[in-house]
Amino acid sequence: MKQHLHTLFTRALAQLQAQRVFPENITVDIRLERTRDTRHGDFACNAAMVLAKAAHIRPRDLAERIIEQLPTNDEFIAKVEIAGPGFINVFLTQTAYYTVINDILTAQQAYGHSQLGAGQTVMIEFVSANPTGPLHVGHGRGAAYGAALANLLIVAGFKVHKEYYINDAGRQMDILATSVWLRYLELCGETLAFPLNGYQGDYVWDIAANLHREQGDAFRHSAPVVFENISPEIVKADDLEKLMDALIERSQQLLGFTAYRLFFEKGLEIILEDIRGDLEQFGVVYDEWFSESRLSTNNTVAKAIEQLKAGGHTYEQNGALWFRSSAFGDEKDRVVVRENGQFTYFASDIAYHLNKLERGFDHIINIWGADHHGYVPRVKAAITALGADANRLTILLVQFASLFRGKERLPMSTRSGEFVTLRELREEVGRDAARFFYIQRKSEQHLNFDLELAKSQTKDNPVYYVQYAHARISSVFRRLREKNQTWYHNQATLKRLETDREQALLFTLSRYPEVIESAAHAYEPHQLIYYLRNLAQDFHTFYDDDRHIILVDDEQLRNARLSLIATVQQILRNGLTIIGISAPEVM
RNA sequence: GCCCUGGUAGCUCAGUUGGAUGAGAGCGUCUCCCUCCUAAGGAGAAGGCCAGAGGUUCAAUUCCUCUCCAGGGCACCA
């Protein structure tokens, strides 16, 4: 509908431009907005006020000229009037609303799809947690948000590629492998001081136990030997990272390449399988799992750094190779090759982004935890230095989620292994509630996730509120069958929908395509959540109004109301599906 | 110190690509509503100097600057 009006206004203004009412070199960007007050009609256009200056005409007079150019016999426009400082208010006809019902019932699950994306490709990378432990509730938010955003973009006409980047090549993975080995040694009967900065979680024991079952004591070394060259002073000096590095080196030395890789791969494999299964059960699936190690295998990192070097964007200092990112807006330069010859994490990140660019996506979206925001300028700098347009990359930051049980805040600390996993969260509150709560808030807002509320089965809980509206409608249709009545849709009957409650529903329904476009454009699935709550509320209000029993004896009225609620149900289902929540028939 | 993100009703949060006499929702509080398709629901009331101060213009909660408050980030870690 909005689209339709937009076309009419564009045409009207083009005609005025042709008549030299205002200069031709002015770009006319028509903005049609929903009015806040129904007395101002359905849509308002402020073009007259915006263009008044350029046209040297008073806003209200210009509005007059614009209206003259609008068709007078459009079946969707009831009237057009000028108001306030020069707003052009458009009032829609009932036919316009009835058409919405027809359209929804015809298009069904495809209703609300838009051409905003025009087939452009988008790669969206999200979660990408290090495979060093199970996903926690913070990752859950990124997962829910990323998946919903991907669905939203698909519906808005983009071709979407969802990707998980597996950080399986860095030092963290070595820490994991070493942690597993140390636990394994303990299972062999060794007594040792497990490093405080190793991975403490129980899952490390599980992996070690798995290996111990398969391999027995084959890789046992005595604890004193393992810690032989590792001076206690290091620990005393509290330099835990140095201790860790020494232990990693020691385990590689004692185990040899093949055996070390066994521990490394086992940990990776088990954890990755856990993550993958966890996400799948959360309803989050990917098109591709992209492994970081693939980059080093293919020398992509080296090539990317070479490319920077060739472009003259690097220099050597203190034995390290630096990327001059400050020349592209970063606050300081960054090391890409360390003194010891190893690439930094940033270096492989540059390579990964180069790889993304080379795959030719029109848009690249990264969803990161807000704590990574400091990386945004350097990654964009790298893209620019590599000769690409940094605007192709959009980095969306998601704030962390704090868990509450009622008033009590639950502690979260990843390193110590003291955290609530996504799996535990799902088991406690269920997938639907988890996804709803995650997406309910704007992503850059801190999220307080109340487990009690998410579990409650009352109207306090917005998940149930929306789902219940859907189930209630199913229930009406079940009742219809029980009474051996049938429903057929006929637009002619819709004029029987004349109460305020019914009109309110028609109005809310008509906004759906606009909400989809707006939410997709702003990358804000929470807009859709708010809309669905709104629609559910309008429905419950309608449903509970005692004058509005749906299955009335009057066949025409009954069919009209059934058409109306069938439409509501379709939109609820479409919206819930985008967010990744089920639409139950019974509750 | 520098850089991000927020600061809207008692609580949790929408809204703002600047708009039209009174700024919205849910929860909580207070009043009501099941002989009726699920009350996992509905109707109504109270509740606000949109953190503060300046500026930009026809118009600012929305844009700019400064201040205050909260959270996060500032590694040859990932």
XYZ file of C-alpha atoms (C1' of nucleotides) in Angstrom:
665
model
C 0.000 0.000 0.000
C 2.772 2.335 0.975
C 4.517 1.329 -2.210
C 1.449 2.189 -4.204
C 1.170 5.667 -2.676
C 4.859 6.210 -3.129
C 4.483 5.602 -6.830
C 1.612 8.073 -7.076
C 3.520 10.802 -5.265
C 6.655 10.229 -7.299
C 4.633 10.625 -10.449
C 2.942 13.775 -9.185
C 6.217 15.420 -8.279
C 7.801 14.438 -11.562
C 4.992 16.237 -13.327
C 5.475 19.360 -11.256
C 9.153 19.213 -11.991
C 8.397 18.954 -15.683
C 6.231 22.047 -15.304
C 9.196 23.848 -13.757
C 7.402 24.409 -10.509
C 10.701 23.675 -8.869
C 14.185 23.188 -10.279
C 15.025 19.989 -12.089
C 18.340 19.493 -10.411
C 16.684 18.800 -7.099
C 16.521 15.163 -6.125
C 13.106 14.432 -4.881
C 13.172 11.945 -2.064
C 9.612 11.317 -1.119
C 8.970 10.207 2.372
C 5.665 8.717 3.304
C 5.089 8.094 6.952
C 2.421 6.455 8.972
C 0.587 9.094 10.920
C 0.620 8.920 14.656
C -2.875 10.190 14.967
C -5.698 8.602 12.998
C -7.264 12.031 12.617
C -4.374 12.753 10.300
C -5.326 9.888 8.042
C -3.241 6.815 7.304
C -0.158 8.229 5.655
C 1.442 11.646 5.664
C 3.862 13.126 3.176
C 6.101 16.034 4.055
C 7.393 16.642 0.534
C 5.739 20.041 0.306
C 7.599 21.348 3.339
C 10.901 19.915 2.252
C 10.633 21.286 -1.271
C 9.008 24.613 -0.473
C 12.266 26.495 -0.227
C 13.634 25.275 -3.544
C 10.355 25.942 -5.303
C 9.935 29.360 -3.717
C 6.371 28.523 -2.890
C 4.786 28.374 0.504
C 4.506 24.804 1.771
C 0.734 24.758 1.880
C 0.480 26.138 -1.655
C 2.943 23.592 -2.924
C 0.961 20.867 -1.186
C -2.040 22.113 -3.127
C -0.172 21.753 -6.415
C 0.966 18.249 -5.522
C -2.534 17.116 -4.684
C -3.784 18.419 -8.023
C -1.436 15.969 -9.684
C -2.696 12.952 -7.789
C -5.313 10.755 -9.459
C -8.809 11.473 -8.253
C -10.252 8.061 -8.880
C -7.797 5.781 -7.131
C -9.712 2.971 -5.466
C -7.427 2.973 -2.439
C -7.510 6.672 -1.662
C -10.560 7.989 0.138
C -9.373 11.569 0.477
C -6.300 13.724 0.622
C -5.987 16.853 2.680
C -3.497 19.483 3.687
C -2.865 19.973 7.351
C -0.617 21.788 9.769
C 2.437 23.455 8.254
C 2.018 21.611 4.961
C 1.555 17.935 5.547
C -0.331 16.052 2.912
C -2.502 13.520 4.674
C -3.821 10.513 2.834
C -6.875 8.633 3.996
C -7.285 5.116 2.673
C -10.517 3.509 1.592
C -11.936 0.394 3.178
C -11.149 -1.343 -0.085
C -7.484 -0.742 0.561
C -7.755 -2.690 3.784
C -9.855 -5.463 2.336
C -7.259 -5.893 -0.359
C -4.704 -6.586 2.343
C -6.768 -9.548 3.512
C -7.002 -10.899 -0.006
C -3.305 -10.464 -0.543
C -2.376 -12.246 2.647
C -4.679 -15.167 2.033
C -3.332 -15.491 -1.493
C 0.372 -15.139 -0.796
C 0.285 -16.951 2.552
C 3.808 -17.661 3.786
C 5.208 -15.502 1.017
C 3.264 -12.480 2.192
C 5.439 -9.625 3.306
C 8.349 -10.607 1.102
C 9.946 -7.591 -0.426
C 12.267 -6.602 -3.213
C 14.388 -4.413 -0.990
C 17.409 -6.642 -1.508
C 16.815 -7.011 -5.236
C 18.694 -10.283 -5.242
C 21.922 -8.860 -3.843
C 24.112 -11.322 -1.990
C 24.881 -11.020 1.678
C 27.276 -13.105 3.694
C 26.531 -13.067 7.343
C 29.014 -14.458 9.804
C 27.927 -14.946 13.373
C 28.672 -16.742 16.636
C 32.101 -18.003 15.488
C 32.998 -18.856 19.068
C 36.402 -20.410 19.598
C 36.041 -24.183 19.648
C 37.609 -24.341 23.069
C 34.460 -24.985 25.045
C 30.690 -25.147 24.879
C 28.622 -22.145 23.865
C 27.431 -19.975 26.705
C 24.481 -17.654 26.970
C 26.417 -14.760 25.442
C 26.914 -16.737 22.240
C 23.229 -17.594 22.322
C 22.340 -13.997 21.777
C 24.569 -13.724 18.742
C 23.115 -16.960 17.414
C 19.505 -15.882 17.849
C 20.182 -12.449 16.426
C 22.215 -13.678 13.474
C 19.706 -16.335 12.520
C 16.779 -13.932 12.762
C 18.601 -11.284 10.787
C 19.451 -13.810 8.093
C 15.787 -14.829 7.819
C 14.746 -11.216 7.714
C 17.173 -10.433 4.915
C 16.014 -13.449 2.937
C 12.416 -12.296 3.217
C 13.519 -8.822 2.181
C 14.881 -10.207 -1.068
C 18.568 -10.768 -0.368
C 20.465 -13.939 -1.149
C 21.980 -14.878 2.186
C 24.987 -17.012 3.001
C 25.372 -17.903 6.690
C 28.808 -18.747 7.893
C 30.538 -19.835 11.090
C 34.250 -19.086 11.281
C 36.102 -21.763 13.216
C 39.083 -20.301 15.016
C 40.978 -23.574 15.062
C 44.507 -22.371 14.471
C 45.435 -20.079 17.277
C 47.125 -20.241 20.633
C 43.807 -20.817 22.383
C 43.592 -24.155 20.613
C 47.041 -25.048 21.842
C 45.957 -24.210 25.347
C 42.999 -26.496 24.886
C 45.147 -29.361 23.559
C 47.536 -28.949 26.445
C 44.694 -28.772 28.946
C 43.282 -31.993 27.578
C 46.659 -33.692 27.805
C 47.203 -32.586 31.387
C 43.785 -33.901 32.350
C 44.609 -37.099 30.514
C 47.797 -37.418 32.570
C 45.764 -37.001 35.715
C 43.490 -39.798 34.536
C 46.592 -41.919 34.053
C 47.270 -41.370 37.730
C 49.696 -38.456 37.618
C 49.458 -35.696 40.170
C 50.110 -32.206 38.854
C 49.289 -28.558 39.331
C 46.777 -27.784 36.590
C 47.480 -24.250 35.379
C 44.941 -21.661 36.433
C 44.687 -20.287 32.925
C 44.136 -23.666 31.330
C 40.592 -24.662 30.413
C 38.992 -25.701 33.654
C 35.602 -26.890 32.469
C 34.349 -30.413 33.018
C 34.144 -30.931 29.286
C 37.960 -31.027 29.220
C 37.822 -34.014 31.554
C 35.327 -35.643 29.226
C 37.580 -35.241 26.221
C 40.550 -36.539 28.178
C 38.517 -39.515 29.385
C 37.485 -40.245 25.830
C 41.121 -40.364 24.760
C 42.131 -42.377 27.772
C 39.496 -44.977 26.955
C 40.729 -45.216 23.379
C 44.451 -44.982 23.964
C 45.066 -46.210 27.489
C 48.305 -44.933 29.020
C 50.081 -44.722 25.655
C 50.863 -41.004 26.017
C 51.655 -40.950 29.678
C 54.666 -38.997 30.880
C 55.465 -38.478 34.511
C 54.384 -35.148 35.898
C 57.841 -34.182 37.154
C 59.190 -34.687 33.631
C 56.445 -32.609 32.114
C 57.106 -29.748 34.473
C 60.888 -30.314 34.467
C 62.086 -27.215 32.715
C 59.252 -25.084 33.857
C 60.637 -23.039 36.611
C 58.422 -22.406 39.592
C 59.583 -18.789 39.529
C 57.445 -18.281 36.485
C 54.402 -19.304 38.448
C 55.518 -17.309 41.435
C 56.003 -14.305 39.204
C 52.370 -14.776 38.401
C 53.185 -14.800 34.751
C 50.623 -17.356 33.866
C 50.793 -16.792 30.136
C 54.489 -17.622 30.073
C 53.807 -20.761 32.070
C 51.153 -21.734 29.570
C 53.467 -21.154 26.618
C 56.119 -23.270 28.284
C 53.631 -26.058 28.903
C 52.418 -25.974 25.326
C 55.957 -26.225 24.060
C 56.685 -29.031 26.500
C 53.671 -31.072 25.471
C 54.530 -30.706 21.788
C 58.086 -31.765 22.569
C 57.211 -34.805 24.669
C 54.327 -35.991 22.529
C 55.795 -35.342 19.131
C 53.775 -33.915 16.239
C 51.417 -36.811 15.601
C 50.459 -37.477 19.191
C 50.079 -33.789 19.939
C 47.775 -33.419 16.950
C 45.754 -36.318 18.317
C 45.012 -34.385 21.483
C 44.480 -31.210 19.512
C 42.127 -32.750 16.972
C 40.197 -34.736 19.538
C 39.436 -31.629 21.526
C 38.490 -29.711 18.408
C 36.320 -32.463 17.037
C 34.356 -33.100 20.216
C 33.796 -29.458 21.007
C 32.875 -28.535 17.476
C 30.397 -31.368 17.340
C 28.925 -30.100 20.582
C 28.637 -26.558 19.251
C 27.153 -27.686 15.987
C 24.570 -29.860 17.668
C 23.767 -27.190 20.182
C 23.107 -24.598 17.480
C 21.111 -27.040 15.427
C 18.836 -27.767 18.352
C 18.538 -24.043 18.789
C 17.287 -23.893 15.204
C 20.402 -22.168 13.915
C 21.904 -23.728 10.819
C 24.744 -22.555 8.621
C 25.505 -22.743 4.938
C 29.192 -23.055 5.661
C 31.598 -23.786 8.492
C 34.783 -22.052 7.483
C 37.951 -23.268 9.112
C 40.742 -20.861 9.956
C 43.309 -23.588 9.443
C 42.254 -23.671 5.810
C 43.679 -20.181 5.471
C 47.141 -21.150 6.646
C 47.092 -24.380 4.666
C 46.464 -22.411 1.513
C 48.964 -19.742 2.460
C 46.177 -17.246 2.303
C 47.496 -15.416 5.332
C 50.943 -15.087 3.816
C 49.404 -13.886 0.557
C 47.264 -11.296 2.298
C 50.264 -9.949 4.161
C 52.269 -9.935 0.940
C 49.547 -7.917 -0.659
C 49.702 -5.352 2.120
C 53.455 -5.282 1.839
C 53.319 -4.809 -1.906
C 50.969 -1.912 -1.420
C 53.543 -0.283 0.838
C 51.304 -0.451 3.885
C 53.753 -2.250 6.172
C 57.076 -1.619 7.869
C 59.411 -3.472 10.187
C 60.118 -2.408 13.689
C 61.630 -4.243 16.648
C 61.767 -7.392 14.588
C 58.042 -7.416 13.930
C 56.075 -6.530 10.818
C 53.556 -3.747 11.311
C 50.544 -2.779 9.240
C 50.183 0.977 8.946
C 46.501 0.914 9.879
C 46.690 4.406 11.328
C 46.860 5.677 7.761
C 43.305 4.373 7.320
C 41.617 5.654 10.414
C 42.818 3.266 13.088
C 44.228 4.879 16.198
C 47.568 3.115 15.946
C 49.485 0.671 13.794
C 49.129 -3.047 14.370
C 51.528 -5.958 14.336
C 50.770 -8.622 11.759
C 53.904 -10.764 12.077
C 55.372 -11.159 15.527
C 59.013 -11.023 16.468
C 58.988 -14.825 16.679
C 57.825 -15.032 13.069
C 54.253 -16.040 13.822
C 51.258 -14.324 12.333
C 49.023 -12.514 14.763
C 45.337 -13.242 15.091
C 44.757 -9.994 13.240
C 46.804 -11.272 10.301
C 44.555 -14.273 9.792
C 41.581 -12.012 10.228
C 42.828 -9.878 7.372
C 43.221 -13.007 5.295
C 39.729 -14.182 6.162
C 38.231 -10.887 5.132
C 40.218 -10.862 1.937
C 38.796 -14.295 1.288
C 35.267 -13.042 1.937
C 35.770 -10.150 -0.440
C 37.127 -12.440 -3.128
C 34.077 -14.625 -2.890
C 32.212 -11.645 -4.305
C 29.408 -10.960 -1.855
C 27.700 -7.602 -2.304
C 27.495 -7.151 1.439
C 29.439 -8.723 4.252
C 28.005 -8.663 7.740
C 29.940 -9.642 10.840
C 28.137 -10.027 14.107
C 30.543 -9.545 16.978
C 30.367 -9.288 20.701
C 30.486 -5.659 21.776
C 33.798 -6.288 23.520
C 35.390 -6.595 20.075
C 34.412 -3.145 18.947
C 38.024 -2.012 19.174
C 38.777 -4.256 16.188
C 36.376 -2.565 13.847
C 38.700 0.245 12.690
C 41.662 -2.020 12.029
C 39.665 -4.555 10.029
C 38.135 -1.784 7.955
C 41.587 -0.281 7.552
C 42.879 -3.581 6.239
C 40.067 -3.836 3.718
C 40.738 -0.353 2.464
C 44.465 -1.047 2.256
C 43.751 -4.164 0.244
C 42.016 -1.935 -2.258
C 38.434 -2.860 -1.483
C 35.530 -0.701 -0.372
C 35.219 -0.921 3.398
C 31.537 -0.059 3.092
C 30.901 -3.547 1.838
C 31.551 -4.699 5.380
C 29.078 -3.989 8.140
C 30.029 -4.965 11.645
C 27.116 -5.316 14.020
C 27.881 -5.423 17.699
C 25.851 -7.403 20.155
C 26.034 -6.543 23.823
C 26.348 -9.275 26.360
C 23.457 -10.838 28.151
C 23.223 -11.029 31.917
C 21.226 -13.841 33.395
C 18.854 -13.262 36.259
C 16.847 -15.659 38.305
C 14.197 -13.246 39.478
C 16.214 -10.520 41.162
C 19.369 -12.554 41.551
C 22.103 -12.057 38.999
C 23.931 -15.204 37.924
C 27.724 -15.047 37.815
C 29.512 -15.457 34.509
C 33.161 -16.189 34.054
C 34.323 -18.127 31.035
C 37.858 -18.894 32.081
C 37.043 -20.465 35.415
C 34.457 -22.641 33.730
C 31.761 -21.054 35.822
C 29.141 -20.132 33.267
C 25.694 -21.127 32.138
C 25.822 -22.838 28.770
C 23.396 -22.222 25.963
C 22.374 -25.856 26.242
C 21.472 -25.426 29.904
C 19.515 -22.310 29.080
C 17.575 -24.099 26.379
C 16.880 -27.029 28.646
C 15.581 -24.714 31.312
C 13.450 -22.212 29.411
C 12.991 -23.889 26.041
C 14.063 -22.860 22.598
C 11.177 -20.546 21.815
C 11.443 -18.477 24.960
C 15.214 -18.253 24.632
C 15.068 -16.996 21.075
C 12.302 -14.558 21.818
C 14.052 -13.035 24.809
C 17.333 -12.746 22.966
C 15.805 -10.891 20.071
C 13.365 -8.824 22.033
C 15.972 -6.176 22.813
C 17.821 -4.044 20.353
C 21.154 -5.813 19.906
C 23.306 -2.943 21.123
C 21.383 -2.808 24.381
C 22.511 -4.736 27.392
C 20.148 -7.611 27.873
C 18.815 -8.718 31.212
C 17.520 -12.207 30.709
C 15.213 -13.293 33.492
C 14.931 -17.067 33.628
C 11.893 -16.942 35.879
C 9.994 -14.714 33.493
C 11.023 -16.751 30.464
C 9.584 -19.840 32.107
C 6.378 -18.334 33.398
C 3.233 -19.351 31.570
C 1.250 -16.187 31.994
C 0.584 -13.069 30.018
C 3.634 -11.587 31.751
C 5.607 -13.695 29.360
C 5.478 -12.134 25.899
C 6.460 -15.348 24.123
C 3.364 -17.117 25.295
C 1.298 -14.062 24.691
C 2.095 -14.074 20.988
C 2.018 -17.838 20.591
C -1.260 -18.007 22.433
C -2.885 -15.698 19.927
C -1.884 -18.134 17.209
C -3.128 -21.157 19.150
C -6.402 -19.453 19.959
C -7.085 -18.932 16.277
C -6.366 -22.587 15.559
C -8.787 -23.376 18.312
C -11.539 -21.367 16.650
C -11.081 -23.286 13.431
C -11.155 -26.568 15.355
C -14.413 -25.492 16.910
C -15.729 -24.591 13.472
C -15.105 -28.125 12.284
C -16.736 -29.554 15.388
C -19.838 -27.602 14.559
C -19.667 -28.948 11.004
C -19.486 -25.476 9.604
C -17.181 -24.342 6.860
C -15.383 -21.156 6.042
C -14.909 -19.661 2.623
C -13.279 -16.366 1.913
C -15.161 -13.794 -0.073
C -14.069 -10.190 -0.207
C -17.647 -9.029 -0.454
C -18.308 -10.193 3.097
C -15.501 -8.077 4.543
C -17.631 -4.981 4.689
C -19.324 -6.618 7.642
C -16.173 -5.902 9.622
C -17.166 -2.597 11.055
C -16.281 -2.453 14.728
C -13.288 -0.582 16.107
C -11.607 -3.822 17.145
C -11.891 -5.202 13.642
C -10.706 -1.997 12.076
C -7.738 -1.953 14.424
C -6.768 -5.428 13.280
C -7.083 -4.489 9.620
C -4.902 -1.510 10.253
C -2.187 -3.462 12.063
C -2.222 -6.170 9.414
C -1.665 -3.607 6.692
C 1.559 -2.454 8.364
C 3.292 -5.824 8.189
C 5.200 -5.353 4.910
C 6.467 -1.988 6.146
C 7.694 -3.551 9.364
C 9.580 -6.228 7.469
C 11.296 -3.681 5.266
C 12.119 -1.406 8.116
C 13.465 -4.192 10.322
C 15.542 -5.620 7.488
C 16.867 -2.235 6.478
C 17.932 -1.384 10.014
C 19.119 -4.927 10.822
C 16.731 -4.863 13.745
C 14.645 -8.007 14.190
C 13.348 -6.627 17.475
C 11.086 -4.353 15.455
C 9.295 -7.451 14.274
C 8.903 -8.707 17.837
C 7.246 -5.475 18.865
C 4.969 -5.664 15.898
C 3.926 -9.223 16.680
C 3.152 -8.302 20.270
C 1.051 -5.506 18.926
C -0.821 -7.725 16.517
C -1.366 -10.345 19.217
C -2.713 -7.680 21.508
C -5.122 -6.385 18.888
C -6.274 -9.929 18.359
C -6.777 -10.727 22.043
C -8.705 -7.521 22.468
C -10.926 -8.399 19.540
C -11.323 -11.965 20.690
C -12.285 -11.120 24.230
C -14.792 -8.494 23.343
C -18.022 -10.241 24.222
C -19.860 -8.725 21.313
C -17.439 -10.432 18.975
C -18.024 -14.107 19.174
C -16.490 -15.250 15.931
C -18.618 -18.287 15.166
C -21.874 -16.422 14.904
C -24.943 -17.741 13.144
C -24.895 -14.969 10.582
C -22.945 -16.739 7.857
C -21.645 -13.630 6.145
C -20.363 -12.078 9.317
C -18.892 -15.386 10.423
C -17.008 -15.768 7.166
C -15.767 -12.217 7.324
C -14.419 -12.708 10.823
C -12.890 -16.041 9.952
C -11.134 -14.425 7.009
C -9.856 -11.772 9.359
C -8.450 -14.149 11.953
C -7.065 -16.526 9.344
C -5.098 -13.557 8.132
C -3.919 -12.667 11.604
C -2.776 -16.216 12.102
C -0.892 -16.217 8.833
C 0.991 -13.061 9.763
C 1.764 -14.337 13.249
C 3.139 -17.507 11.742
C 5.184 -15.644 9.149
C 6.661 -13.355 11.767
C 7.387 -16.040 14.326
C 9.063 -18.120 11.659
C 11.429 -15.297 10.835
C 12.381 -14.965 14.477
C 12.808 -18.709 14.733
C 9.947 -19.462 17.069
C 7.280 -22.099 16.671
C 3.670 -21.217 16.035
C 1.730 -23.808 18.057
C -1.757 -24.998 17.126
C -2.489 -25.959 20.706
C -1.115 -24.723 23.988
C 43.626 9.664 29.534
C 41.513 8.223 24.663
C 37.523 5.507 21.974
C 32.734 2.942 21.639
C 27.373 1.995 23.635
C 23.702 3.450 26.529
C 20.981 7.250 30.116
C 12.857 7.848 28.139
C 7.044 6.051 33.808
C 8.660 2.605 40.340
C 11.036 -1.743 37.080
C 12.342 -3.756 31.953
C 12.400 -1.373 27.428
C 10.208 0.725 22.443
C 10.096 5.268 19.661
C 13.531 9.409 16.921
C 16.958 8.883 8.857
C 13.688 16.413 13.047
C 7.548 17.212 12.516
C 1.417 18.305 13.480
C -2.462 20.557 21.151
C -1.252 15.899 25.562
C 5.925 11.057 24.480
C 4.365 4.653 23.969
C 4.304 -0.760 25.612
C 4.845 -4.674 29.134
C 5.543 -5.610 34.275
C 4.323 -3.733 39.104
C 0.125 -0.822 41.761
C -5.322 0.204 41.990
C -10.870 -0.921 39.831
C -13.496 -4.246 37.043
C -14.711 -8.778 33.420
C -15.419 -16.293 32.568
C -23.858 -19.422 31.913
C -19.592 -17.511 26.005
C -14.599 -20.691 20.368
C -8.259 -22.110 26.064
C -8.721 -16.258 31.848
C -1.519 -18.825 29.063
C -7.031 -13.649 28.081
C -9.695 -8.696 28.221
C -11.459 -3.401 29.844
C -10.096 0.908 32.699
C -7.068 4.228 36.276
C -2.720 6.314 38.243
C 2.375 7.050 36.822
C 7.265 11.307 32.705
C 11.295 18.632 33.221
C 12.643 11.980 27.167
C 20.180 12.660 32.438
C 21.761 18.265 32.559
C 23.300 22.847 29.908
C 24.053 25.379 25.506
C 23.700 25.508 19.917
C 21.746 24.529 14.656
C 16.044 25.942 12.170
C 9.935 27.108 10.423
C 10.199 22.705 13.918
C 14.691 19.026 18.489
C 13.376 13.513 23.069
C 15.564 12.849 17.852
C 21.172 16.489 14.878
C 25.967 19.199 17.019
C 29.091 20.652 21.427
C 30.136 20.310 26.564
C 29.128 18.169 31.509
C 27.458 14.232 34.684
C 26.190 8.844 35.322
C 26.442 3.399 33.817
C 28.674 -0.577 30.964
C 32.514 -2.009 27.545
C 37.223 -1.442 24.804
C 42.244 0.472 24.465
C 48.445 -6.382 23.730
C 54.028 -8.719 19.199
C 46.108 -12.533 23.559
C 42.438 -14.990 20.807
